[in-house]
């Protein structure tokens, strides 16, 4: 049973009719007192709750009711309903334990999808995660460390739902591979998987790139262009580096994710899109929210489920497996004989600090194979290539990193890259495997001043 709580009889009737047509059993009540009578008597499958009752518009009644419901039924998902101009109320509700929020007037298809997602996630068994991950299509994800297995167990549990997923982790940890794994293990596997690097899209091109444009919509629009949201319809859209998104673009993105509708530039007719959203960032979005550089309502919209990828330093037992995988791929691509590793070589690789994570390991293995040309590589072969390309970083091996925080390691790595490339920010960003926008943010974060060359 889905419980609808709203003091507007028209809203109750509309929602009840929509839910019954979709095959759900609905029960409606006009206010908090009647709602608590129902909640005390039985556990609804889901609750749709307005934030305001009587003549109040502060949302206090809704927040109080939400907290009371969570006391009696902590596991029942609650979807809040509020006006677009009162989204901050919904954000407060999310902080108090709500599952999701919608704005009035709502889009029926989007609301039904959120209800289905909430019910699907509530029904996902939380026991025997190992059995679930055994059937997961891992694609090119290599490793068996505990940290990685915990990530894959989460993916196995949530992949078949439509829940939005936020993947966090340092640059080079394989966030795109996890996004692909979510898609190929979902019910949308036969539909498009569209990747968008938001760090590489300027504010002026955001709408054209994401929503498309009609010929003549602006000076350089010589032909029609299909936007990424339209390309991803029925499938999954992967929003990489979402932490780099300009605040004005964040508002435009939020509206699409909220209503699942968008407008092509030069065409005022709204278009619907049915997409599953997977985002990724190496930024601390919670900190950005507190600093008001990232919208809190967008933050809650994209991270229904959060997946945090461990750094390579936290899964060192996977380094030999990854090295073997990269070597075999290199041999296959270039038609080379299989390369072997000595025990000393694998021990050497397993001790490196890897500020660039898996991407850095991949580059080191491939470079060493191509340069040495030897059938069996030992530690000296990798040491030579590591010294040649990462000499400043060599000084910060595991012994000198002792006692340093992750921020201190990151700051030192950036300073070394700046010194190595003589302040060329494009080269520094490329070496670190991040966008220039992300590099600028880190320079500001660590108070690093540089005269760009």
PDB file of N, CA, C and O in Angstrom, residues 223-259:
ATOM      1  N   UNK A 223      23.422  23.508 -38.704  1.00  0.00           N
ATOM      2  CA  UNK A 223      22.638  22.275 -38.853  1.00  0.00           C
ATOM      3  C   UNK A 223      21.976  21.942 -37.522  1.00  0.00           C
ATOM      4  O   UNK A 223      22.342  22.490 -36.481  1.00  0.00           O
ATOM      5  N   UNK A 224      20.998  21.038 -37.552  1.00  0.00           N
ATOM      6  CA  UNK A 224      20.405  20.545 -36.311  1.00  0.00           C
ATOM      7  C   UNK A 224      21.441  19.701 -35.564  1.00  0.00           C
ATOM      8  O   UNK A 224      22.293  19.053 -36.178  1.00  0.00           O
ATOM      9  N   UNK A 225      21.360  19.713 -34.242  1.00  0.00           N
ATOM     10  CA  UNK A 225      22.256  18.887 -33.420  1.00  0.00           C
ATOM     11  C   UNK A 225      21.444  18.151 -32.373  1.00  0.00           C
ATOM     12  O   UNK A 225      20.591  18.746 -31.701  1.00  0.00           O
ATOM     13  N   UNK A 226      21.669  16.861 -32.245  1.00  0.00           N
ATOM     14  CA  UNK A 226      20.995  16.060 -31.236  1.00  0.00           C
ATOM     15  C   UNK A 226      21.812  16.129 -29.944  1.00  0.00           C
ATOM     16  O   UNK A 226      23.018  15.875 -29.952  1.00  0.00           O
ATOM     17  N   UNK A 227      21.175  16.477 -28.846  1.00  0.00           N
ATOM     18  CA  UNK A 227      21.860  16.601 -27.567  1.00  0.00           C
ATOM     19  C   UNK A 227      22.085  15.253 -26.894  1.00  0.00           C
ATOM     20  O   UNK A 227      21.507  14.229 -27.287  1.00  0.00           O
ATOM     21  N   UNK A 228      22.921  15.269 -25.860  1.00  0.00           N
ATOM     22  CA  UNK A 228      23.287  14.025 -25.183  1.00  0.00           C
ATOM     23  C   UNK A 228      22.097  13.378 -24.478  1.00  0.00           C
ATOM     24  O   UNK A 228      22.010  12.148 -24.403  1.00  0.00           O
ATOM     25  N   UNK A 229      21.189  14.189 -23.942  1.00  0.00           N
ATOM     26  CA  UNK A 229      20.036  13.611 -23.246  1.00  0.00           C
ATOM     27  C   UNK A 229      19.125  12.868 -24.224  1.00  0.00           C
ATOM     28  O   UNK A 229      18.548  11.835 -23.879  1.00  0.00           O
ATOM     29  N   UNK A 230      19.003  13.399 -25.426  1.00  0.00           N
ATOM     30  CA  UNK A 230      18.175  12.714 -26.425  1.00  0.00           C
ATOM     31  C   UNK A 230      18.869  11.439 -26.897  1.00  0.00           C
ATOM     32  O   UNK A 230      18.224  10.404 -27.111  1.00  0.00           O
ATOM     33  N   UNK A 231      20.187  11.484 -27.056  1.00  0.00           N
ATOM     34  CA  UNK A 231      20.943  10.295 -27.459  1.00  0.00           C
ATOM     35  C   UNK A 231      20.837   9.184 -26.417  1.00  0.00           C
ATOM     36  O   UNK A 231      20.846   8.006 -26.753  1.00  0.00           O
ATOM     37  N   UNK A 232      20.731   9.592 -25.143  1.00  0.00           N
ATOM     38  CA  UNK A 232      20.704   8.608 -24.048  1.00  0.00           C
ATOM     39  C   UNK A 232      19.307   8.108 -23.731  1.00  0.00           C
ATOM     40  O   UNK A 232      19.151   7.287 -22.819  1.00  0.00           O
ATOM     41  N   UNK A 233      18.297   8.567 -24.440  1.00  0.00           N
ATOM     42  CA  UNK A 233      16.921   8.189 -24.126  1.00  0.00           C
ATOM     43  C   UNK A 233      16.758   6.667 -24.059  1.00  0.00           C
ATOM     44  O   UNK A 233      17.253   5.943 -24.912  1.00  0.00           O
ATOM     45  N   UNK A 234      16.096   6.209 -23.016  1.00  0.00           N
ATOM     46  CA  UNK A 234      15.853   4.794 -22.702  1.00  0.00           C
ATOM     47  C   UNK A 234      17.085   4.104 -22.124  1.00  0.00           C
ATOM     48  O   UNK A 234      17.013   2.950 -21.690  1.00  0.00           O
ATOM     49  N   UNK A 235      18.238   4.801 -22.131  1.00  0.00           N
ATOM     50  CA  UNK A 235      19.463   4.190 -21.645  1.00  0.00           C
ATOM     51  C   UNK A 235      20.009   4.883 -20.416  1.00  0.00           C
ATOM     52  O   UNK A 235      19.258   5.349 -19.564  1.00  0.00           O
ATOM     53  N   UNK A 236      21.335   4.943 -20.345  1.00  0.00           N
ATOM     54  CA  UNK A 236      22.037   5.520 -19.192  1.00  0.00           C
ATOM     55  C   UNK A 236      22.915   6.672 -19.655  1.00  0.00           C
ATOM     56  O   UNK A 236      23.608   6.551 -20.667  1.00  0.00           O
ATOM     57  N   UNK A 237      22.902   7.769 -18.916  1.00  0.00           N
ATOM     58  CA  UNK A 237      23.815   8.871 -19.199  1.00  0.00           C
ATOM     59  C   UNK A 237      24.827   8.954 -18.067  1.00  0.00           C
ATOM     60  O   UNK A 237      24.460   8.906 -16.885  1.00  0.00           O
ATOM     61  N   UNK A 238      26.108   8.997 -18.436  1.00  0.00           N
ATOM     62  CA  UNK A 238      27.196   9.044 -17.461  1.00  0.00           C
ATOM     63  C   UNK A 238      27.772  10.450 -17.437  1.00  0.00           C
ATOM     64  O   UNK A 238      28.379  10.900 -18.406  1.00  0.00           O
ATOM     65  N   UNK A 239      27.549  11.156 -16.337  1.00  0.00           N
ATOM     66  CA  UNK A 239      28.001  12.539 -16.190  1.00  0.00           C
ATOM     67  C   UNK A 239      29.311  12.547 -15.402  1.00  0.00           C
ATOM     68  O   UNK A 239      29.310  12.554 -14.176  1.00  0.00           O
ATOM     69  N   UNK A 240      30.416  12.525 -16.132  1.00  0.00           N
ATOM     70  CA  UNK A 240      31.727  12.482 -15.491  1.00  0.00           C
ATOM     71  C   UNK A 240      32.163  13.891 -15.086  1.00  0.00           C
ATOM     72  O   UNK A 240      31.797  14.879 -15.723  1.00  0.00           O
ATOM     73  N   UNK A 241      32.957  13.978 -14.023  1.00  0.00           N
ATOM     74  CA  UNK A 241      33.469  15.247 -13.494  1.00  0.00           C
ATOM     75  C   UNK A 241      32.333  16.238 -13.226  1.00  0.00           C
ATOM     76  O   UNK A 241      32.422  17.417 -13.553  1.00  0.00           O
ATOM     77  N   UNK A 242      31.275  15.753 -12.601  1.00  0.00           N
ATOM     78  CA  UNK A 242      30.116  16.617 -12.338  1.00  0.00           C
ATOM     79  C   UNK A 242      30.454  17.732 -11.354  1.00  0.00           C
ATOM     80  O   UNK A 242      29.803  18.775 -11.334  1.00  0.00           O
ATOM     81  N   UNK A 243      31.505  17.543 -10.569  1.00  0.00           N
ATOM     82  CA  UNK A 243      31.920  18.587  -9.644  1.00  0.00           C
ATOM     83  C   UNK A 243      32.487  19.816 -10.338  1.00  0.00           C
ATOM     84  O   UNK A 243      32.618  20.878  -9.728  1.00  0.00           O
ATOM     85  N   UNK A 244      32.825  19.692 -11.633  1.00  0.00           N
ATOM     86  CA  UNK A 244      33.369  20.823 -12.385  1.00  0.00           C
ATOM     87  C   UNK A 244      32.288  21.671 -13.038  1.00  0.00           C
ATOM     88  O   UNK A 244      32.600  22.651 -13.720  1.00  0.00           O
ATOM     89  N   UNK A 245      31.022  21.299 -12.840  1.00  0.00           N
ATOM     90  CA  UNK A 245      29.925  21.974 -13.548  1.00  0.00           C
ATOM     91  C   UNK A 245      29.694  23.379 -12.994  1.00  0.00           C
ATOM     92  O   UNK A 245      29.587  23.574 -11.782  1.00  0.00           O
ATOM     93  N   UNK A 246      29.590  24.342 -13.896  1.00  0.00           N
ATOM     94  CA  UNK A 246      29.346  25.732 -13.521  1.00  0.00           C
ATOM     95  C   UNK A 246      27.990  25.863 -12.813  1.00  0.00           C
ATOM     96  O   UNK A 246      27.032  25.182 -13.178  1.00  0.00           O
ATOM     97  N   UNK A 247      27.875  26.741 -11.789  1.00  0.00           N
ATOM     98  CA  UNK A 247      26.618  26.876 -11.043  1.00  0.00           C
ATOM     99  C   UNK A 247      25.399  27.160 -11.918  1.00  0.00           C
ATOM    100  O   UNK A 247      24.321  26.617 -11.657  1.00  0.00           O
ATOM    101  N   UNK A 248      25.537  27.968 -12.955  1.00  0.00           N
ATOM    102  CA  UNK A 248      24.389  28.262 -13.815  1.00  0.00           C
ATOM    103  C   UNK A 248      23.953  27.017 -14.590  1.00  0.00           C
ATOM    104  O   UNK A 248      22.759  26.818 -14.852  1.00  0.00           O
ATOM    105  N   UNK A 249      24.907  26.168 -14.936  1.00  0.00           N
ATOM    106  CA  UNK A 249      24.583  24.923 -15.641  1.00  0.00           C
ATOM    107  C   UNK A 249      23.984  23.897 -14.692  1.00  0.00           C
ATOM    108  O   UNK A 249      23.214  23.027 -15.108  1.00  0.00           O
ATOM    109  N   UNK A 250      24.342  23.996 -13.403  1.00  0.00           N
ATOM    110  CA  UNK A 250      23.776  23.083 -12.418  1.00  0.00           C
ATOM    111  C   UNK A 250      22.259  23.232 -12.342  1.00  0.00           C
ATOM    112  O   UNK A 250      21.532  22.238 -12.209  1.00  0.00           O
ATOM    113  N   UNK A 251      21.764  24.475 -12.443  1.00  0.00           N
ATOM    114  CA  UNK A 251      20.315  24.711 -12.400  1.00  0.00           C
ATOM    115  C   UNK A 251      19.635  24.041 -13.587  1.00  0.00           C
ATOM    116  O   UNK A 251      18.594  23.391 -13.450  1.00  0.00           O
ATOM    117  N   UNK A 252      20.237  24.191 -14.776  1.00  0.00           N
ATOM    118  CA  UNK A 252      19.657  23.617 -15.990  1.00  0.00           C
ATOM    119  C   UNK A 252      19.650  22.098 -15.920  1.00  0.00           C
ATOM    120  O   UNK A 252      18.692  21.444 -16.344  1.00  0.00           O
ATOM    121  N   UNK A 253      20.719  21.526 -15.371  1.00  0.00           N
ATOM    122  CA  UNK A 253      20.790  20.071 -15.229  1.00  0.00           C
ATOM    123  C   UNK A 253      19.754  19.581 -14.230  1.00  0.00           C
ATOM    124  O   UNK A 253      19.083  18.567 -14.457  1.00  0.00           O
ATOM    125  N   UNK A 254      19.599  20.302 -13.126  1.00  0.00           N
ATOM    126  CA  UNK A 254      18.637  19.897 -12.095  1.00  0.00           C
ATOM    127  C   UNK A 254      17.226  19.814 -12.662  1.00  0.00           C
ATOM    128  O   UNK A 254      16.480  18.874 -12.369  1.00  0.00           O
ATOM    129  N   UNK A 255      16.841  20.780 -13.488  1.00  0.00           N
ATOM    130  CA  UNK A 255      15.481  20.774 -14.051  1.00  0.00           C
ATOM    131  C   UNK A 255      15.240  19.545 -14.921  1.00  0.00           C
ATOM    132  O   UNK A 255      14.161  18.960 -14.893  1.00  0.00           O
ATOM    133  N   UNK A 256      16.243  19.149 -15.677  1.00  0.00           N
ATOM    134  CA  UNK A 256      16.082  17.956 -16.523  1.00  0.00           C
ATOM    135  C   UNK A 256      15.961  16.707 -15.657  1.00  0.00           C
ATOM    136  O   UNK A 256      15.099  15.854 -15.883  1.00  0.00           O
ATOM    137  N   UNK A 257      16.819  16.599 -14.652  1.00  0.00           N
ATOM    138  CA  UNK A 257      16.784  15.419 -13.789  1.00  0.00           C
ATOM    139  C   UNK A 257      15.518  15.385 -12.954  1.00  0.00           C
ATOM    140  O   UNK A 257      15.021  14.309 -12.606  1.00  0.00           O
ATOM    141  N   UNK A 258      15.000  16.566 -12.618  1.00  0.00           N
ATOM    142  CA  UNK A 258      13.783  16.648 -11.809  1.00  0.00           C
ATOM    143  C   UNK A 258      12.553  16.214 -12.601  1.00  0.00           C
ATOM    144  O   UNK A 258      11.754  15.406 -12.153  1.00  0.00           O
ATOM    145  N   UNK A 259      12.388  16.777 -13.798  1.00  0.00           N
ATOM    146  CA  UNK A 259      11.169  16.566 -14.578  1.00  0.00           C
ATOM    147  C   UNK A 259      11.329  15.563 -15.712  1.00  0.00           C
ATOM    148  O   UNK A 259      10.350  15.175 -16.343  1.00  0.00           O
TER     149      UNK A 259
END
